[in-house]
Amino acid sequence: MRVIRHRAQHVFGSVLVVLVLATVGWSYTEQVPNETTWSRAQFTGLMIVIAWGMWLVVKTRVVVGEDGITVVNWFTRYSIPWGRLRSVAIEPQVTFLLDNGGRVRPAIGDPVLYERVLGGPVGSILGARSGRGGAGEVVRRLDLELVKLGLVVGIFGVADVVLAVVRG
């Protein structure tokens, strides 16, 4: 299995997500004049939405496995079995052409990135596998990672309540 992603984008975005969440955590240790529980909740909510948006960009990737390709874009995830992949086009970005005429364009479509990870021309490497193997269904689903967002919101929500009780 090979994972194709923009390493610099992934590292930079991950660091930014951690810094945004650390800023929110640090803000809990500082007493701001005229601060209310509502103003803290607004600040926390805004920062969490910003971190979530950055995370959606960070998580983009293409996984090339034995059974097919998984494309994780900002809001969707596609599972494409090898038997359903007709070919791979570069127009100017990488596009997976399906046997039913559909197209899947990964958020990370830079052909040079694919060539570096796969070790050769994208079309020939992935095209050699296309049409082979079981012809399962192409699965497209919404992928917003809401569970992770909910956990972060819950943690900071509990912290907001505890802080409001402690500070009175």
Coordinates of C-alpha atoms in Angstrom, one line a residue, residues 75-162:
F75 CA -15.4 16.5 2.0
T76 CA -15.6 13.1 0.3
R77 CA -14.0 9.7 0.2
Y78 CA -14.0 7.4 -2.8
S79 CA -13.2 3.7 -2.8
I80 CA -12.5 2.6 -6.4
P81 CA -11.9 -1.1 -7.0
W82 CA -9.3 -1.9 -9.7
G83 CA -12.0 -3.6 -11.8
R84 CA -13.9 -0.3 -12.1
L85 CA -10.9 1.9 -13.1
R86 CA -10.8 2.3 -16.9
S87 CA -7.7 4.5 -17.1
V88 CA -5.8 7.4 -15.6
A89 CA -5.7 10.7 -17.4
I90 CA -3.5 13.7 -16.7
E91 CA -5.5 16.7 -17.8
P92 CA -3.6 18.7 -16.4
Q93 CA -4.1 17.0 -13.0
V94 CA -4.4 13.3 -12.3
T95 CA -8.0 12.1 -13.0
F96 CA -9.2 8.6 -12.5
L97 CA -11.6 7.6 -15.3
L98 CA -14.2 5.0 -14.3
D99 CA -15.8 2.3 -16.5
N100 CA -19.2 4.0 -16.2
G101 CA -17.8 7.2 -17.6
G102 CA -17.4 8.9 -14.2
R103 CA -14.4 10.9 -13.2
V104 CA -12.7 11.2 -9.8
R105 CA -10.3 14.1 -9.3
P106 CA -8.2 13.9 -6.2
A107 CA -7.6 17.1 -4.3
I108 CA -3.9 16.3 -4.7
G109 CA -3.7 16.0 -8.5
D110 CA 0.0 17.0 -9.1
P111 CA 1.4 14.3 -11.5
V112 CA 4.9 14.8 -10.3
L113 CA 3.9 13.9 -6.8
Y114 CA 2.4 10.6 -8.0
E115 CA 5.5 9.8 -10.1
R116 CA 7.8 10.5 -7.1
V117 CA 5.8 8.1 -4.8
L118 CA 5.0 5.4 -7.4
G119 CA 8.4 5.6 -9.1
G120 CA 7.3 6.1 -12.7
P121 CA 4.6 7.6 -15.0
V122 CA 1.2 7.7 -13.3
G123 CA -0.8 6.5 -16.3
S124 CA 1.3 3.5 -17.0
I125 CA 1.7 2.3 -13.4
L126 CA -2.0 2.7 -12.4
G127 CA -3.2 2.0 -15.9
A128 CA -1.6 -1.4 -15.8
R129 CA -3.8 -2.3 -12.8
S130 CA -7.0 -0.9 -14.2
G131 CA -9.7 -3.3 -15.2
R132 CA -8.1 -6.1 -13.1
G133 CA -9.5 -7.8 -10.1
G134 CA -13.0 -7.8 -8.8
A135 CA -15.5 -5.3 -10.1
G136 CA -17.0 -4.1 -6.9
E137 CA -18.9 -0.9 -6.6
V138 CA -17.3 2.5 -6.5
V139 CA -18.3 3.9 -3.1
R140 CA -18.6 7.6 -2.5
R141 CA -19.4 8.9 0.9
L142 CA -19.3 12.2 2.8
D143 CA -16.2 12.4 4.9
L144 CA -16.2 15.4 7.2
E145 CA -14.6 13.8 10.2
L146 CA -17.3 15.1 12.4
V147 CA -16.5 12.6 15.2
K148 CA -13.1 14.2 15.7
L149 CA -14.6 17.7 15.5
G150 CA -17.2 16.6 18.1
L151 CA -14.6 15.3 20.5
V152 CA -12.6 18.6 20.3
V153 CA -15.7 20.7 20.7
G154 CA -16.7 18.5 23.7
I155 CA -13.4 18.8 25.4
F156 CA -13.3 22.6 25.1
G157 CA -17.0 22.8 26.0
V158 CA -16.3 21.0 29.3
A159 CA -13.3 23.2 29.8
D160 CA -15.5 26.3 29.3
V161 CA -18.0 25.0 31.9
V162 CA -15.3 24.1 34.4

